[in-house]
């Protein structure tokens, strides 16, 4: 059974059909890619999935239950989280603090945050900073990290909520090649060691080809192609969509 099941979802902004009739499935434990030229509707689909806005048509199931009428916080509590194209960290807080304030989504609310033992949360935060390669930087302001390190921090912050599934919106955009490899390695390890299912929007073809077992390609708000990486890379419609988009 699919963990995420998107069925014929549509979303328009005024006259702009950002998503039309999109269906997609992600199996538990999978890493699936989502590609498409700028403006093809990728971020809109993420926003629809996590309840950022109401959808116009279709249905979205997570873990066998419909979620399209739920709020983002309720969806997060079920274990489905997203990260943003632009990082959302608190620049004037240190990394550990960022980790600690990122956690309440998964609980019943802020009160839950206090129920869990403070020392335990702190230890969890530091473990994840270590996992992200940021342990040495834990007392630095997040705003003083490089952009790539901020992306790693944001990823670690999402893991603080112990998600079942993460939606990552262009995790490698604007990062230098060395850190890209570090980040990809962490995504794979989160998937393999922590069992986090991933749906990744990615512009870098080399990255997504290596990372994903299946790729969906959007164009003008519609699903253009789906299949294994090699098939997508050689798909004539996909190639044309990218060339046409430039
Ligand atoms: P992508 O992430 O693939 O670059 P988006 O989902 O951001 O594409 O955008 C798809 C289309 O929807 C674009 O034409 C964009 O301008 C439009 N769009 C996205 N969000 C909004 C919004 N909040 N209001 C109006 N139009 C939007
Ligand atoms: Mg986008």
mmCIF file of C-alpha atoms and ligand atoms in Angstrom:
data_model
loop_
_atom_site.group_PDB
_atom_site.id
_atom_site.type_symbol
_atom_site.label_atom_id
_atom_site.label_comp_id
_atom_site.label_asym_id
_atom_site.label_seq_id
_atom_site.Cartn_x
_atom_site.Cartn_y
_atom_site.Cartn_z
ATOM 1 C CA UNK A 1 0.000 0.000 0.000
ATOM 2 C CA UNK A 2 1.174 3.533 -0.774
ATOM 3 C CA UNK A 3 2.209 5.746 2.145
ATOM 4 C CA UNK A 4 1.326 8.865 0.146
ATOM 5 C CA UNK A 5 -1.426 8.587 -2.438
ATOM 6 C CA UNK A 6 -2.244 11.717 -4.440
ATOM 7 C CA UNK A 7 -5.354 11.214 -6.555
ATOM 8 C CA UNK A 8 -6.290 13.541 -9.386
ATOM 9 C CA UNK A 9 -5.426 16.702 -7.464
ATOM 10 C CA UNK A 10 -6.142 20.115 -8.940
ATOM 11 C CA UNK A 11 -5.294 23.599 -7.731
ATOM 12 C CA UNK A 12 -5.827 26.935 -9.492
ATOM 13 C CA UNK A 13 -4.857 30.472 -8.491
ATOM 14 C CA UNK A 14 -7.329 32.723 -10.276
ATOM 15 C CA UNK A 15 -6.965 31.682 -13.895
ATOM 16 C CA UNK A 16 -3.637 29.882 -13.394
ATOM 17 C CA UNK A 17 -4.000 26.093 -13.240
ATOM 18 C CA UNK A 18 -0.941 25.404 -11.115
ATOM 19 C CA UNK A 19 -1.880 21.705 -10.723
ATOM 20 C CA UNK A 20 -4.313 19.788 -12.932
ATOM 21 C CA UNK A 21 -5.380 16.194 -12.427
ATOM 22 C CA UNK A 22 -2.136 15.072 -10.740
ATOM 23 C CA UNK A 23 -1.859 11.527 -9.405
ATOM 24 C CA UNK A 24 1.206 10.135 -7.679
ATOM 25 C CA UNK A 25 2.089 7.451 -5.153
ATOM 26 C CA UNK A 26 5.017 7.003 -2.803
ATOM 27 C CA UNK A 27 5.576 3.639 -1.121
ATOM 28 C CA UNK A 28 6.760 3.364 2.492
ATOM 29 C CA UNK A 29 10.550 3.624 2.672
ATOM 30 C CA UNK A 30 10.953 4.921 -0.888
ATOM 31 C CA UNK A 31 12.840 7.906 -2.250
ATOM 32 C CA UNK A 32 10.824 9.458 -5.077
ATOM 33 C CA UNK A 33 11.804 12.490 -7.174
ATOM 34 C CA UNK A 34 9.655 15.337 -8.485
ATOM 35 C CA UNK A 35 11.061 17.392 -11.348
ATOM 36 C CA UNK A 36 9.816 19.890 -13.907
ATOM 37 C CA UNK A 37 10.723 23.309 -15.305
ATOM 38 C CA UNK A 38 10.247 26.454 -13.187
ATOM 39 C CA UNK A 39 6.589 27.260 -12.712
ATOM 40 C CA UNK A 40 5.448 23.717 -13.547
ATOM 41 C CA UNK A 41 3.629 23.363 -10.214
ATOM 42 C CA UNK A 42 6.014 21.380 -8.004
ATOM 43 C CA UNK A 43 5.912 23.644 -4.948
ATOM 44 C CA UNK A 44 2.142 24.045 -5.325
ATOM 45 C CA UNK A 45 1.763 20.268 -5.140
ATOM 46 C CA UNK A 46 3.845 20.158 -1.943
ATOM 47 C CA UNK A 47 1.686 22.941 -0.499
ATOM 48 C CA UNK A 48 -1.452 20.989 -1.386
ATOM 49 C CA UNK A 49 -0.124 17.793 0.194
ATOM 50 C CA UNK A 50 0.758 19.407 3.522
ATOM 51 C CA UNK A 51 -2.488 21.355 3.778
ATOM 52 C CA UNK A 52 -1.002 24.786 3.173
ATOM 53 C CA UNK A 53 -4.031 25.613 1.019
ATOM 54 C CA UNK A 54 -7.290 23.846 0.129
ATOM 55 C CA UNK A 55 -7.261 21.859 -3.111
ATOM 56 C CA UNK A 56 -9.906 22.357 -5.796
ATOM 57 C CA UNK A 57 -10.367 18.704 -6.672
ATOM 58 C CA UNK A 58 -9.109 15.200 -5.997
ATOM 59 C CA UNK A 59 -8.063 13.573 -2.740
ATOM 60 C CA UNK A 60 -4.819 12.965 -0.872
ATOM 61 C CA UNK A 61 -4.281 9.961 1.394
ATOM 62 C CA UNK A 62 -1.462 9.545 3.871
ATOM 63 C CA UNK A 63 -0.994 6.204 5.583
ATOM 64 C CA UNK A 64 -4.402 5.090 4.276
ATOM 65 C CA UNK A 65 -6.365 8.074 5.556
ATOM 66 C CA UNK A 66 -7.622 11.179 3.718
ATOM 67 C CA UNK A 67 -5.702 14.327 4.696
ATOM 68 C CA UNK A 68 -6.851 16.940 2.197
ATOM 69 C CA UNK A 69 -9.247 18.550 4.686
ATOM 70 C CA UNK A 70 -6.695 18.651 7.497
ATOM 71 C CA UNK A 71 -4.564 21.574 8.604
ATOM 72 C CA UNK A 72 -0.788 21.535 8.225
ATOM 73 C CA UNK A 73 -0.291 21.001 11.970
ATOM 74 C CA UNK A 74 -2.608 17.966 12.016
ATOM 75 C CA UNK A 75 -0.834 16.498 8.980
ATOM 76 C CA UNK A 76 2.538 17.090 10.664
ATOM 77 C CA UNK A 77 1.306 15.240 13.759
ATOM 78 C CA UNK A 78 0.618 12.236 11.562
ATOM 79 C CA UNK A 79 4.258 12.301 10.530
ATOM 80 C CA UNK A 80 4.248 14.156 7.187
ATOM 81 C CA UNK A 81 6.461 17.254 7.054
ATOM 82 C CA UNK A 82 7.962 19.492 4.389
ATOM 83 C CA UNK A 83 10.984 21.758 4.096
ATOM 84 C CA UNK A 84 11.012 24.957 2.079
ATOM 85 C CA UNK A 85 12.760 26.208 -1.050
ATOM 86 C CA UNK A 86 14.068 29.091 1.092
ATOM 87 C CA UNK A 87 15.528 27.952 4.407
ATOM 88 C CA UNK A 88 13.513 28.796 7.514
ATOM 89 C CA UNK A 89 15.877 28.969 10.417
ATOM 90 C CA UNK A 90 16.187 31.472 13.247
ATOM 91 C CA UNK A 91 19.339 33.384 12.355
ATOM 92 C CA UNK A 92 19.891 34.897 15.822
ATOM 93 C CA UNK A 93 19.551 31.616 17.717
ATOM 94 C CA UNK A 94 22.271 29.022 18.005
ATOM 95 C CA UNK A 95 21.898 25.704 16.185
ATOM 96 C CA UNK A 96 20.869 23.679 19.249
ATOM 97 C CA UNK A 97 18.184 26.247 20.092
ATOM 98 C CA UNK A 98 16.891 26.067 16.512
ATOM 99 C CA UNK A 99 16.590 22.318 16.916
ATOM 100 C CA UNK A 100 14.695 22.625 20.200
ATOM 101 C CA UNK A 101 12.139 25.123 18.902
ATOM 102 C CA UNK A 102 11.528 23.052 15.775
ATOM 103 C CA UNK A 103 10.086 20.093 17.616
ATOM 104 C CA UNK A 104 6.515 20.790 18.796
ATOM 105 C CA UNK A 105 4.830 19.979 15.458
ATOM 106 C CA UNK A 106 4.769 16.298 16.204
ATOM 107 C CA UNK A 107 3.213 16.512 19.656
ATOM 108 C CA UNK A 108 -0.261 17.639 20.623
ATOM 109 C CA UNK A 109 1.005 21.202 20.916
ATOM 110 C CA UNK A 110 3.348 23.358 22.907
ATOM 111 C CA UNK A 111 2.439 21.668 26.195
ATOM 112 C CA UNK A 112 3.737 18.371 24.920
ATOM 113 C CA UNK A 113 7.086 19.970 24.382
ATOM 114 C CA UNK A 114 7.443 20.482 28.113
ATOM 115 C CA UNK A 115 6.227 17.026 29.021
ATOM 116 C CA UNK A 116 9.186 15.412 27.354
ATOM 117 C CA UNK A 117 12.175 15.668 29.557
ATOM 118 C CA UNK A 118 14.312 18.682 28.740
ATOM 119 C CA UNK A 119 17.586 16.749 28.933
ATOM 120 C CA UNK A 120 16.226 14.072 26.623
ATOM 121 C CA UNK A 121 15.226 16.634 24.009
ATOM 122 C CA UNK A 122 18.609 18.290 24.281
ATOM 123 C CA UNK A 123 20.360 14.986 23.746
ATOM 124 C CA UNK A 124 18.155 14.185 20.764
ATOM 125 C CA UNK A 125 18.969 17.617 19.279
ATOM 126 C CA UNK A 126 22.696 17.080 19.702
ATOM 127 C CA UNK A 127 22.548 13.578 18.229
ATOM 128 C CA UNK A 128 20.867 14.946 15.137
ATOM 129 C CA UNK A 129 23.333 17.832 14.877
ATOM 130 C CA UNK A 130 26.070 15.225 14.966
ATOM 131 C CA UNK A 131 24.267 13.269 12.237
ATOM 132 C CA UNK A 132 24.115 16.455 10.144
ATOM 133 C CA UNK A 133 27.836 17.129 10.666
ATOM 134 C CA UNK A 134 27.037 20.284 12.636
ATOM 135 C CA UNK A 135 27.901 19.217 16.173
ATOM 136 C CA UNK A 136 30.997 21.455 16.285
ATOM 137 C CA UNK A 137 28.845 24.393 15.206
ATOM 138 C CA UNK A 138 26.026 23.795 17.674
ATOM 139 C CA UNK A 139 26.682 26.967 19.683
ATOM 140 C CA UNK A 140 27.040 29.253 16.642
ATOM 141 C CA UNK A 141 24.224 31.466 15.475
ATOM 142 C CA UNK A 142 22.407 29.675 12.652
ATOM 143 C CA UNK A 143 22.727 32.906 10.670
ATOM 144 C CA UNK A 144 26.518 32.558 10.751
ATOM 145 C CA UNK A 145 26.484 29.157 9.026
ATOM 146 C CA UNK A 146 27.092 28.890 5.284
ATOM 147 C CA UNK A 147 23.969 28.496 3.174
ATOM 148 C CA UNK A 148 24.681 24.791 2.686
ATOM 149 C CA UNK A 149 25.119 24.285 6.428
ATOM 150 C CA UNK A 150 21.826 26.088 6.993
ATOM 151 C CA UNK A 151 20.160 23.591 4.643
ATOM 152 C CA UNK A 152 21.675 20.744 6.668
ATOM 153 C CA UNK A 153 20.415 22.385 9.860
ATOM 154 C CA UNK A 154 16.944 22.724 8.391
ATOM 155 C CA UNK A 155 16.999 19.042 7.489
ATOM 156 C CA UNK A 156 18.111 18.110 11.006
ATOM 157 C CA UNK A 157 15.346 20.345 12.425
ATOM 158 C CA UNK A 158 12.775 18.435 10.396
ATOM 159 C CA UNK A 159 14.162 15.122 11.718
ATOM 160 C CA UNK A 160 13.678 16.424 15.272
ATOM 161 C CA UNK A 161 9.958 15.746 14.692
ATOM 162 C CA UNK A 162 10.681 12.106 13.841
ATOM 163 C CA UNK A 163 8.719 12.276 10.579
ATOM 164 C CA UNK A 164 7.489 9.208 8.743
ATOM 165 C CA UNK A 165 7.808 11.129 5.497
ATOM 166 C CA UNK A 166 9.579 14.326 4.445
ATOM 167 C CA UNK A 167 8.893 16.486 1.412
ATOM 168 C CA UNK A 168 12.071 18.348 0.437
ATOM 169 C CA UNK A 169 11.786 21.364 -1.867
ATOM 170 C CA UNK A 170 15.049 21.793 -3.796
ATOM 171 C CA UNK A 171 17.325 20.776 -0.908
ATOM 172 C CA UNK A 172 20.534 21.289 -2.916
ATOM 173 C CA UNK A 173 19.685 24.631 -4.577
ATOM 174 C CA UNK A 174 22.453 27.174 -4.039
ATOM 175 C CA UNK A 175 24.799 24.754 -2.260
ATOM 176 C CA UNK A 176 28.405 24.167 -3.324
ATOM 177 C CA UNK A 177 29.222 20.709 -4.781
ATOM 178 C CA UNK A 178 31.091 19.440 -1.710
ATOM 179 C CA UNK A 179 28.162 20.109 0.586
ATOM 180 C CA UNK A 180 25.718 18.732 -1.995
ATOM 181 C CA UNK A 181 27.387 15.334 -1.619
ATOM 182 C CA UNK A 182 27.240 15.634 2.172
ATOM 183 C CA UNK A 183 23.567 16.499 2.051
ATOM 184 C CA UNK A 184 22.699 13.697 -0.370
ATOM 185 C CA UNK A 185 24.556 11.274 1.865
ATOM 186 C CA UNK A 186 22.450 12.452 4.852
ATOM 187 C CA UNK A 187 19.214 12.123 2.891
ATOM 188 C CA UNK A 188 20.122 8.552 1.990
ATOM 189 C CA UNK A 189 21.119 7.718 5.543
ATOM 190 C CA UNK A 190 17.920 9.217 6.980
ATOM 191 C CA UNK A 191 16.070 6.979 4.555
ATOM 192 C CA UNK A 192 18.075 3.813 5.222
ATOM 193 C CA UNK A 193 18.829 4.126 8.927
ATOM 194 C CA UNK A 194 15.788 6.024 10.171
ATOM 195 C CA UNK A 195 13.292 4.729 7.639
ATOM 196 C CA UNK A 196 12.180 8.208 6.559
ATOM 197 C CA UNK A 197 10.282 8.120 3.261
ATOM 198 C CA UNK A 198 11.337 10.991 0.963
ATOM 199 C CA UNK A 199 9.702 12.939 -1.845
ATOM 200 C CA UNK A 200 12.296 15.323 -3.273
ATOM 201 C CA UNK A 201 11.921 18.246 -5.675
ATOM 202 C CA UNK A 202 15.303 18.584 -7.343
ATOM 203 C CA UNK A 203 16.682 20.562 -10.267
ATOM 204 C CA UNK A 204 20.050 18.879 -10.400
ATOM 205 C CA UNK A 205 19.521 15.908 -12.729
ATOM 206 C CA UNK A 206 22.674 14.126 -11.588
ATOM 207 C CA UNK A 207 21.503 14.316 -7.981
ATOM 208 C CA UNK A 208 17.963 13.098 -8.575
ATOM 209 C CA UNK A 209 19.076 10.328 -10.947
ATOM 210 C CA UNK A 210 21.301 8.911 -8.199
ATOM 211 C CA UNK A 211 18.909 9.458 -5.352
ATOM 212 C CA UNK A 212 15.432 8.514 -6.542
ATOM 213 C CA UNK A 213 14.100 5.113 -7.510
ATOM 214 C CA UNK A 214 11.224 6.711 -9.414
ATOM 215 C CA UNK A 215 10.732 10.192 -10.819
ATOM 216 C CA UNK A 216 7.596 12.183 -11.627
ATOM 217 C CA UNK A 217 7.911 15.065 -14.090
ATOM 218 C CA UNK A 218 5.464 17.982 -14.190
ATOM 219 C CA UNK A 219 4.992 20.442 -17.026
ATOM 220 C CA UNK A 220 2.501 23.325 -17.032
ATOM 221 C CA UNK A 221 0.798 21.900 -13.953
ATOM 222 C CA UNK A 222 0.241 18.451 -15.442
ATOM 223 C CA UNK A 223 1.960 15.123 -14.969
ATOM 224 C CA UNK A 224 4.122 14.669 -18.060
ATOM 225 C CA UNK A 225 5.929 11.438 -17.241
ATOM 226 C CA UNK A 226 6.734 8.995 -14.454
ATOM 227 C CA UNK A 227 9.223 6.166 -14.330
ATOM 228 C CA UNK A 228 12.670 5.034 -13.277
ATOM 229 C CA UNK A 229 15.439 7.686 -13.562
ATOM 230 C CA UNK A 230 16.965 6.364 -16.787
ATOM 231 C CA UNK A 231 13.614 6.254 -18.525
ATOM 232 C CA UNK A 232 12.827 9.817 -17.470
ATOM 233 C CA UNK A 233 16.232 11.076 -18.574
ATOM 234 C CA UNK A 234 15.702 9.652 -22.064
ATOM 235 C CA UNK A 235 12.015 10.599 -22.316
ATOM 236 C CA UNK A 236 11.507 12.828 -25.354
ATOM 237 C CA UNK A 237 8.628 14.802 -23.749
ATOM 238 C CA UNK A 238 10.699 15.478 -20.634
ATOM 239 C CA UNK A 239 13.670 16.678 -22.671
ATOM 240 C CA UNK A 240 11.408 18.930 -24.761
ATOM 241 C CA UNK A 241 9.724 20.368 -21.641
ATOM 242 C CA UNK A 242 13.105 21.351 -20.194
ATOM 243 C CA UNK A 243 14.399 22.807 -23.462
ATOM 244 C CA UNK A 244 11.101 24.604 -24.084
ATOM 245 C CA UNK A 245 11.202 26.059 -20.576
ATOM 246 C CA UNK A 246 14.475 27.920 -21.216
HETATM 247 P P1 LIG B 1 7.469 25.323 -9.328
HETATM 248 O O1 LIG B 1 7.664 25.046 -7.895
HETATM 249 O O2 LIG B 1 7.403 24.106 -10.192
HETATM 250 O O3 LIG B 1 8.484 26.301 -9.864
HETATM 251 P P2 LIG B 1 5.014 26.660 -8.493
HETATM 252 O O4 LIG B 1 4.184 25.601 -7.905
HETATM 253 O O5 LIG B 1 5.734 27.554 -7.549
HETATM 254 O O6 LIG B 1 6.039 26.029 -9.544
HETATM 255 O O7 LIG B 1 4.109 27.586 -9.419
HETATM 256 C C1 LIG B 1 3.230 27.049 -10.404
HETATM 257 C C2 LIG B 1 2.367 28.171 -10.957
HETATM 258 O O8 LIG B 1 1.452 28.622 -9.970
HETATM 259 C C3 LIG B 1 3.160 29.404 -11.380
HETATM 260 O O9 LIG B 1 2.548 29.957 -12.533
HETATM 261 C C4 LIG B 1 3.018 30.318 -10.209
HETATM 262 O O10 LIG B 1 3.140 31.663 -10.586
HETATM 263 C C5 LIG B 1 1.625 30.001 -9.713
HETATM 264 N N1 LIG B 1 1.460 30.205 -8.272
HETATM 265 C C6 LIG B 1 2.060 29.495 -7.289
HETATM 266 N N2 LIG B 1 1.667 29.912 -6.077
HETATM 267 C C7 LIG B 1 0.791 30.926 -6.282
HETATM 268 C C8 LIG B 1 0.019 31.780 -5.430
HETATM 269 N N3 LIG B 1 0.077 31.665 -4.094
HETATM 270 N N4 LIG B 1 -0.769 32.718 -6.015
HETATM 271 C C9 LIG B 1 -0.844 32.826 -7.348
HETATM 272 N N5 LIG B 1 -0.162 32.059 -8.215
HETATM 273 C C10 LIG B 1 0.652 31.118 -7.702
HETATM 274 MG MG1 LIG B 2 9.192 25.654 -6.547
#
